[in-house]
XYZ file of C-alpha atoms in Angstrom:
533
model
C -22.208 7.639 18.096
C -18.633 8.953 18.220
C -15.530 6.758 18.358
C -12.580 6.722 20.767
C -9.067 5.222 20.753
C -7.627 4.434 24.220
C -3.859 4.553 24.841
C -2.101 3.548 28.082
C 1.012 1.457 28.782
C -0.491 0.000 31.976
C -2.581 -3.061 31.067
C -4.831 -2.782 34.131
C -5.560 0.896 33.590
C -6.219 0.315 29.876
C -8.670 -2.480 30.711
C -10.369 -0.254 33.297
C -10.731 2.536 30.744
C -12.125 0.171 28.113
C -14.582 -1.802 30.244
C -15.602 0.349 33.204
C -16.282 3.722 31.613
C -19.944 3.813 30.394
C -18.968 4.634 26.812
C -22.251 3.578 25.171
C -24.234 5.607 27.660
C -22.072 8.570 26.671
C -22.764 7.919 22.968
C -19.197 6.793 22.248
C -17.812 3.525 20.868
C -14.337 2.187 21.723
C -12.784 1.241 18.361
C -9.300 0.302 19.541
C -6.620 0.286 22.246
C -2.832 0.681 22.201
C -0.001 0.323 24.725
C 2.178 3.211 23.518
C 2.170 6.163 21.147
C 3.920 4.332 18.321
C 1.332 1.549 18.303
C -1.503 4.088 18.540
C -0.110 6.101 15.625
C -0.155 2.965 13.459
C -3.845 2.462 14.292
C -4.887 6.077 13.830
C -5.178 6.079 10.024
C -6.993 2.752 10.021
C -9.508 3.462 12.828
C -10.096 7.210 12.273
C -11.326 7.877 15.833
C -13.100 11.114 16.717
C -11.514 11.180 20.195
C -8.252 9.887 21.692
C -7.791 9.336 25.420
C -4.075 8.863 26.125
C -1.698 8.635 29.040
C 1.127 11.195 29.008
C 3.972 9.058 30.382
C 4.565 5.978 28.174
C 7.607 4.111 26.805
C 8.727 4.098 23.130
C 6.645 7.206 22.271
C 5.023 9.269 25.005
C 1.540 10.755 24.858
C 2.642 14.284 23.989
C 4.806 13.225 21.033
C 1.977 10.946 19.885
C -0.466 13.851 20.200
C 1.700 16.111 18.028
C 1.947 13.473 15.315
C -1.741 12.546 15.581
C -2.705 16.172 14.959
C -0.522 16.199 11.843
C -2.427 13.197 10.497
C -5.926 14.316 11.569
C -6.182 17.903 12.748
C -9.821 17.395 13.790
C -9.166 14.558 16.260
C -9.805 15.502 19.909
C -7.163 14.447 22.445
C -7.733 14.028 26.195
C -4.570 13.541 28.268
C -4.309 11.488 31.467
C -1.458 11.706 33.953
C -0.606 10.787 37.491
C 1.909 13.608 37.567
C 0.480 16.977 38.504
C 3.245 18.944 36.815
C 2.700 22.217 35.023
C 5.053 21.480 32.109
C 2.912 18.573 30.994
C -0.246 20.682 31.068
C 1.504 23.479 29.187
C 2.832 21.082 26.528
C -0.598 19.494 26.135
C -2.268 22.863 25.646
C 0.330 23.776 23.026
C -0.939 20.961 20.815
C -4.590 21.840 21.242
C -5.506 19.330 23.943
C -9.251 18.895 24.379
C -8.769 18.231 28.075
C -6.424 17.060 30.798
C -7.362 14.722 33.695
C -5.288 13.519 36.619
C -5.181 9.865 37.669
C -6.998 8.227 39.320
C -9.766 9.363 36.990
C -12.892 10.922 38.444
C -15.684 9.276 36.398
C -18.057 12.236 36.696
C -15.326 14.643 35.601
C -14.483 12.414 32.617
C -18.131 12.212 31.472
C -18.545 15.990 31.709
C -15.374 16.463 29.633
C -16.554 13.915 27.044
C -19.820 15.836 26.580
C -17.844 19.022 25.917
C -15.621 17.195 23.417
C -18.639 15.704 21.617
C -20.227 19.135 21.351
C -17.010 20.478 19.841
C -17.018 17.603 17.306
C -20.608 18.400 16.315
C -19.824 22.088 15.844
C -16.849 21.303 13.608
C -18.839 18.817 11.545
C -21.566 21.383 10.942
C -18.972 23.987 9.992
C -17.014 21.703 7.656
C -17.625 22.096 3.947
C -19.541 19.176 2.466
C -18.914 16.968 5.502
C -16.630 14.720 3.443
C -14.552 13.632 6.438
C -17.713 12.711 8.376
C -19.017 10.682 5.410
C -15.748 8.752 5.273
C -15.931 7.967 8.985
C -19.556 6.881 8.694
C -18.721 4.621 5.759
C -15.850 3.079 7.722
C -18.227 2.337 10.602
C -20.784 0.816 8.210
C -18.366 -1.682 6.656
C -16.952 -2.703 10.055
C -20.151 -2.870 12.088
C -21.282 -6.478 12.799
C -24.746 -5.474 14.066
C -27.283 -5.133 11.185
C -29.447 -2.721 13.214
C -26.603 -0.319 14.020
C -25.377 -0.605 10.450
C -28.784 0.453 9.061
C -28.857 3.424 11.413
C -25.465 4.621 10.147
C -26.448 3.930 6.520
C -29.446 6.261 6.936
C -27.133 8.980 8.294
C -24.666 8.384 5.467
C -27.363 8.581 2.762
C -28.468 12.014 4.006
C -25.043 13.506 3.302
C -23.855 11.350 0.392
C -24.431 13.895 -2.348
C -23.712 12.503 -5.798
C -24.741 8.962 -4.861
C -28.185 7.910 -6.152
C -30.150 5.313 -4.188
C -31.789 3.836 -7.330
C -28.462 3.418 -9.152
C -26.085 0.442 -8.849
C -22.874 0.955 -6.908
C -19.640 -0.987 -6.640
C -16.656 -1.357 -4.345
C -12.940 -1.540 -5.076
C -10.294 -2.568 -2.539
C -6.799 -1.463 -3.503
C -3.527 -2.471 -1.842
C 0.023 -1.373 -2.600
C 2.668 -4.063 -2.162
C 6.450 -4.099 -2.464
C 7.745 -5.607 -5.722
C 8.683 -9.296 -5.623
C 11.987 -8.595 -7.367
C 14.944 -10.714 -6.360
C 17.401 -7.808 -6.247
C 15.003 -5.687 -4.182
C 14.675 -8.438 -1.551
C 18.437 -8.895 -1.295
C 19.094 -5.157 -0.993
C 16.454 -4.741 1.703
C 17.704 -7.580 3.891
C 21.359 -6.652 3.392
C 20.647 -3.063 4.400
C 18.888 -4.157 7.582
C 15.480 -2.739 6.713
C 12.716 -4.184 8.904
C 10.201 -6.718 7.501
C 7.468 -5.032 5.524
C 9.449 -1.790 5.345
C 8.453 -1.205 1.738
C 4.790 -2.092 2.291
C 3.722 1.168 3.985
C 3.990 3.095 0.747
C 0.860 5.212 0.870
C 1.499 8.662 2.353
C -1.208 11.152 3.311
C -0.395 13.241 0.215
C -0.578 10.173 -2.037
C -3.967 9.179 -0.618
C -5.310 12.670 -1.291
C -3.956 12.518 -4.862
C -5.782 9.194 -5.308
C -9.022 10.774 -4.047
C -8.759 13.610 -6.528
C -8.004 11.275 -9.431
C -10.904 8.918 -8.681
C -13.404 11.728 -8.251
C -12.454 13.010 -11.696
C -12.735 9.575 -13.308
C -15.969 8.337 -11.680
C -19.455 9.867 -11.430
C -19.444 9.525 -7.634
C -16.691 8.193 -5.384
C -15.654 8.077 -1.732
C -12.108 6.943 -0.953
C -11.105 5.565 2.470
C -7.729 4.626 3.884
C -8.551 1.385 5.703
C -5.001 0.428 6.644
C -1.326 0.938 5.754
C -1.135 1.334 1.950
C -4.779 0.277 1.566
C -7.658 2.185 -0.064
C -11.355 1.298 -0.167
C -13.299 2.963 -2.985
C -17.108 3.159 -3.128
C -18.318 4.343 -6.524
C -21.143 4.814 -9.008
C -20.582 5.406 -12.694
C -21.312 4.763 -16.344
C -21.389 1.245 -17.919
C -17.710 1.444 -18.925
C -16.795 2.094 -15.308
C -17.641 -1.528 -14.527
C -15.243 -3.001 -17.068
C -12.032 -4.646 -15.887
C -10.075 -2.923 -18.679
C -11.205 0.485 -17.382
C -9.916 -0.344 -13.892
C -6.647 -1.666 -15.315
C -5.984 1.778 -16.804
C -7.152 3.428 -13.598
C -4.849 1.179 -11.569
C -1.851 2.364 -13.593
C -2.810 5.988 -13.002
C -3.306 5.375 -9.278
C 0.054 3.646 -9.046
C 1.746 6.583 -10.746
C 0.304 9.145 -8.290
C 0.618 7.055 -5.110
C 3.900 5.173 -5.404
C 5.657 6.542 -8.490
C 5.912 3.055 -9.967
C 7.837 1.659 -6.987
C 5.193 -0.905 -6.010
C 2.522 -3.336 -7.152
C -1.088 -2.143 -7.004
C -3.774 -4.812 -6.712
C -7.485 -3.968 -6.947
C -10.268 -6.295 -5.876
C -13.471 -5.267 -7.658
C -16.989 -6.190 -6.515
C -19.944 -6.787 -8.778
C -22.725 -4.164 -8.987
C -25.054 -3.864 -5.980
C -28.390 -2.091 -5.645
C -29.518 -0.731 -2.309
C -27.139 0.887 0.174
C -28.129 -1.670 2.815
C -25.631 -3.909 0.944
C -22.631 -1.594 1.459
C -20.895 -4.023 3.819
C -21.450 -6.946 1.417
C -19.893 -4.975 -1.456
C -16.906 -4.047 0.717
C -16.354 -7.659 1.805
C -16.584 -8.946 -1.781
C -13.983 -6.446 -2.988
C -11.733 -7.383 -0.065
C -12.061 -11.113 -0.837
C -11.203 -10.478 -4.476
C -8.125 -8.525 -3.421
C -7.035 -11.364 -1.130
C -7.147 -13.675 -4.155
C -3.749 -12.159 -5.057
C -2.221 -14.721 -2.716
C -2.732 -17.285 -5.491
C -2.349 -14.967 -8.489
C 0.133 -12.446 -9.762
C 0.086 -9.371 -7.496
C -0.449 -6.133 -9.387
C -3.693 -6.664 -11.282
C -7.448 -6.110 -11.165
C -9.240 -9.139 -9.728
C -12.955 -9.220 -10.489
C -14.061 -12.763 -9.641
C -13.331 -14.468 -6.346
C -12.856 -18.214 -6.194
C -15.604 -20.049 -4.336
C -13.076 -22.718 -3.362
C -11.912 -22.445 0.243
C -8.223 -22.361 1.061
C -6.782 -25.741 2.015
C -5.524 -25.893 5.597
C -2.967 -28.630 5.146
C 0.789 -28.960 4.953
C 2.503 -29.186 1.584
C 5.305 -31.818 1.309
C 8.815 -30.359 1.521
C 11.112 -33.407 1.571
C 11.312 -34.046 -2.184
C 11.739 -30.347 -3.024
C 14.412 -29.837 -0.338
C 16.364 -32.925 -1.498
C 16.283 -31.672 -5.104
C 17.391 -28.190 -4.042
C 20.263 -29.571 -1.949
C 21.489 -31.592 -4.918
C 21.148 -28.600 -7.255
C 23.035 -26.242 -4.920
C 25.818 -28.797 -4.405
C 26.096 -29.140 -8.178
C 26.007 -25.358 -8.670
C 22.990 -25.758 -10.981
C 21.043 -22.473 -10.779
C 18.702 -23.509 -13.590
C 17.715 -26.654 -11.716
C 17.117 -24.626 -8.521
C 14.772 -22.289 -10.393
C 12.915 -25.226 -11.966
C 12.376 -26.995 -8.608
C 11.055 -23.813 -6.996
C 8.766 -23.075 -9.968
C 7.145 -26.505 -9.661
C 6.858 -26.371 -5.880
C 5.226 -22.942 -5.727
C 2.944 -23.744 -8.685
C 1.688 -26.717 -6.692
C 1.102 -24.438 -3.700
C -1.069 -22.138 -5.840
C -3.008 -24.951 -7.505
C -3.714 -26.612 -4.156
C -4.783 -23.195 -2.753
C -2.819 -23.721 0.436
C -3.992 -21.348 3.204
C -1.596 -18.467 3.928
C -0.284 -19.643 7.322
C 0.292 -23.172 6.041
C 2.065 -21.767 2.969
C 4.371 -19.639 5.137
C 5.065 -22.605 7.380
C 5.960 -24.803 4.392
C 8.423 -22.202 3.053
C 10.021 -21.885 6.497
C 10.382 -25.678 6.732
C 12.031 -25.765 3.313
C 14.491 -22.981 4.158
C 15.271 -24.495 7.570
C 16.239 -27.823 5.964
C 18.561 -25.956 3.587
C 20.067 -23.967 6.467
C 20.771 -27.101 8.466
C 22.342 -28.896 5.508
C 24.516 -25.965 4.439
C 25.556 -24.804 7.912
C 29.191 -24.562 6.825
C 28.230 -21.840 4.331
C 26.722 -19.617 7.021
C 29.769 -17.416 7.601
C 30.521 -13.701 7.597
C 27.960 -11.237 6.195
C 26.167 -14.097 4.438
C 25.233 -15.505 7.840
C 23.029 -12.474 8.585
C 21.265 -12.750 5.225
C 20.634 -16.476 5.309
C 19.829 -16.908 9.004
C 17.090 -14.264 8.906
C 13.850 -14.420 10.887
C 11.921 -16.052 8.070
C 8.570 -15.901 9.869
C 8.706 -12.113 10.211
C 9.981 -11.648 6.683
C 7.431 -13.925 5.002
C 4.473 -12.769 7.106
C 4.961 -9.251 5.765
C 4.702 -10.404 2.129
C 1.348 -10.383 0.287
C 1.424 -13.287 -2.163
C 2.884 -16.668 -3.074
C 4.734 -14.827 -5.869
C 6.587 -12.920 -3.143
C 7.266 -16.136 -1.170
C 8.682 -17.625 -4.374
C 10.991 -14.629 -4.889
C 12.116 -14.824 -1.249
C 13.008 -18.535 -1.542
C 14.757 -17.961 -4.882
C 16.806 -15.162 -3.353
C 17.776 -17.466 -0.466
C 18.837 -20.285 -2.807
C 20.752 -17.838 -5.035
C 22.766 -16.726 -2.008
C 23.484 -20.375 -1.166
C 24.666 -20.988 -4.727
C 26.904 -17.952 -4.541
C 28.346 -19.017 -1.186
C 28.927 -22.575 -2.377
C 30.788 -21.289 -5.433
C 33.023 -19.037 -3.330
C 33.574 -21.466 -0.454
C 37.024 -21.658 0.972
C 38.582 -25.063 0.393
C 41.720 -24.500 2.488
C 42.738 -26.663 5.427
C 41.012 -24.477 7.986
C 37.715 -24.870 6.165
C 38.203 -28.620 6.134
C 38.848 -28.606 9.902
C 35.716 -26.521 10.521
C 33.669 -28.963 8.461
C 35.098 -31.901 10.430
C 34.050 -30.210 13.657
C 30.551 -29.567 12.297
C 30.315 -33.242 11.303
C 31.429 -34.367 14.764
C 28.887 -32.123 16.466
C 26.116 -33.282 14.114
C 26.871 -36.919 14.983
C 27.545 -36.535 18.714
C 25.435 -33.574 19.907
C 23.443 -35.987 22.096
C 26.586 -37.042 24.019
C 28.751 -35.115 26.499
C 31.136 -33.310 24.144
C 33.912 -30.847 25.013
C 36.330 -28.770 22.965
C 39.100 -31.011 24.258
C 37.289 -34.078 22.872
C 36.906 -32.396 19.470
C 40.558 -31.254 19.453
C 41.743 -34.851 19.933
C 39.636 -35.986 16.978
C 41.182 -33.432 14.575
C 44.707 -33.699 16.081
C 45.015 -30.018 17.035
C 45.237 -28.054 20.286
C 41.946 -26.874 21.887
C 42.861 -23.188 21.517
C 43.768 -23.623 17.835
C 40.497 -25.482 17.208
C 38.531 -22.654 18.850
C 40.260 -20.044 16.680
C 39.746 -21.924 13.403
C 36.086 -22.640 14.053
C 35.311 -19.033 15.019
C 37.185 -17.729 11.952
C 35.334 -20.010 9.528
C 31.820 -20.020 10.993
C 31.506 -16.755 12.880
C 30.510 -18.471 16.135
C 32.188 -20.357 18.945
C 32.102 -24.146 19.152
C 29.987 -23.935 22.311
C 27.465 -21.560 20.691
C 27.202 -23.805 17.636
C 26.828 -26.978 19.725
C 24.143 -25.337 21.864
C 22.229 -24.118 18.791
C 22.245 -27.622 17.245
C 21.021 -29.123 20.528
C 18.241 -26.551 20.839
C 17.135 -27.162 17.226
C 16.886 -30.899 17.887
C 15.063 -30.227 21.164
C 12.569 -28.093 19.208
C 11.848 -31.022 16.903
C 11.495 -33.471 19.818
C 8.981 -31.161 21.533
C 6.565 -31.841 18.670
C 6.195 -35.383 20.056
C 3.686 -35.016 22.915
C 4.630 -38.475 24.286
C 8.077 -37.197 25.295
C 8.481 -35.388 28.601
C 10.693 -32.316 28.842
C 13.070 -34.245 31.118
C 13.489 -36.974 28.479
C 14.129 -34.398 25.770
C 16.749 -32.656 27.925
C 18.579 -35.945 28.393
C 18.402 -36.743 24.670
C 20.291 -33.551 23.866
C 22.878 -34.136 26.633
C 21.473 -31.971 29.441
C 21.326 -33.739 32.808
C 20.066 -30.648 34.630
C 16.509 -30.027 33.370
C 16.270 -26.533 34.876
C 19.448 -25.489 33.118
C 18.148 -26.984 29.838
C 14.901 -24.968 30.176
C 16.892 -21.791 30.825
C 19.117 -22.318 27.754
C 16.090 -23.219 25.575
C 14.216 -20.045 26.584
C 17.286 -17.926 25.819
C 17.564 -19.417 22.293
C 13.891 -19.771 21.362
C 12.241 -16.960 23.316
C 9.910 -19.287 25.246
C 10.048 -22.197 27.695
C 9.883 -25.749 26.275
C 6.250 -26.119 27.380
C 5.247 -22.747 25.874
C 7.043 -23.660 22.625
C 5.225 -26.988 22.491
C 1.830 -25.266 22.870
C 2.671 -22.841 20.055
C 3.745 -25.622 17.693
C 0.974 -28.158 18.316
């Protein structure tokens, strides 16, 4: 059974390829799909397909560019190109990067099946010619640990055993699951966000050369070892060895060596280590145990060897934020950095002890930061605005542990402390704060710039200029954002209709309210409500 990755930007054509081609009859399993070359490239290392079927014309990264890069990652992968454009330059370009075949759309099923047989035969020839079949063993092992069907898994285990030289069926084996994570250092987080790096930018640390260096190191240190890349900056290690090879201390030393050759000390390496297993029919169980142990880093210090997994399930419940947020607000207002650190230490310690499930933990941190943002709106000016009003969900979702969430929140509060200490106390700042107070109190009423100007005894144009200078946004933009934030909160109450909510935030025209809400929140009020509840 060979594997195939399907790539097409047209959803209907991708679904047709996936579900209407008789892949199983052809001895091929679909292991993944992608909508463009960039997405497919991200999946290539993880899925390790034997064959890729890709459209030529796609947005973001077209099929030919994807094919060139795919061949750099895996020179043995076979690529079949599809196109509705019968143009010679595409065929010529495809052949230049060793295309296995080229079919015009709409696809002729018989022609596709004939081509697939030729590609499979080519795969078999290359596997027979390859020295030791190491690449094939890695692919087989990847299929074994991901296959849900026990019968198919046993079939692949038998194939794997035939070629797994060095592994002894009567000897115990173990599994190690290693991940490389960005450091949870405060300065590193600030630098990354300030420089505009995308979320998780430092997490894809493992290059192809580094993975190969890790393979060589492990094969020297262990009696028998196979090393797989199972995802970005992730290695799965199957091994057999001497008694000392099962000791945590041995793997701690090995972890340091691996970190040195893979990331040059610029990351945390966490290894989840399974107990010994006997009988290769338990390969998947060993893999899953090592993966669970690695995931335990959420509640521990990332960058260690984790041997025992907690039997306690993660708690799917919200952690209180009101007391912590009130304490943090008071500490920031007082300029007390030590108190801020103490409050965060206690709050995140409680999160670990309660074993709050990852999504609930992220949500709690976002709630905490949102309360701080709303209270300290007047501090959100200039470059600091971009740092503090970040997309917290994207940022936090890319982080691997509560230790990293803690560092993220501490960085946020440190920036607030810094901004509070440097805050302008001139008259213009005072006027801007008066306007913010007025909007906070009267957002639910019809409110114009002229109304605000009368309250602060200045001309409308002067008020507009001051507010923009001190906050970085117009009065209308700020008023709209406050109204949309309150509307978001009201949508959590299922008893309120969208029309009622629109009126409560001073929108008489419901259609216009829905349009403004979608522009600010990326979804309609009803869609937002479904996502939140």
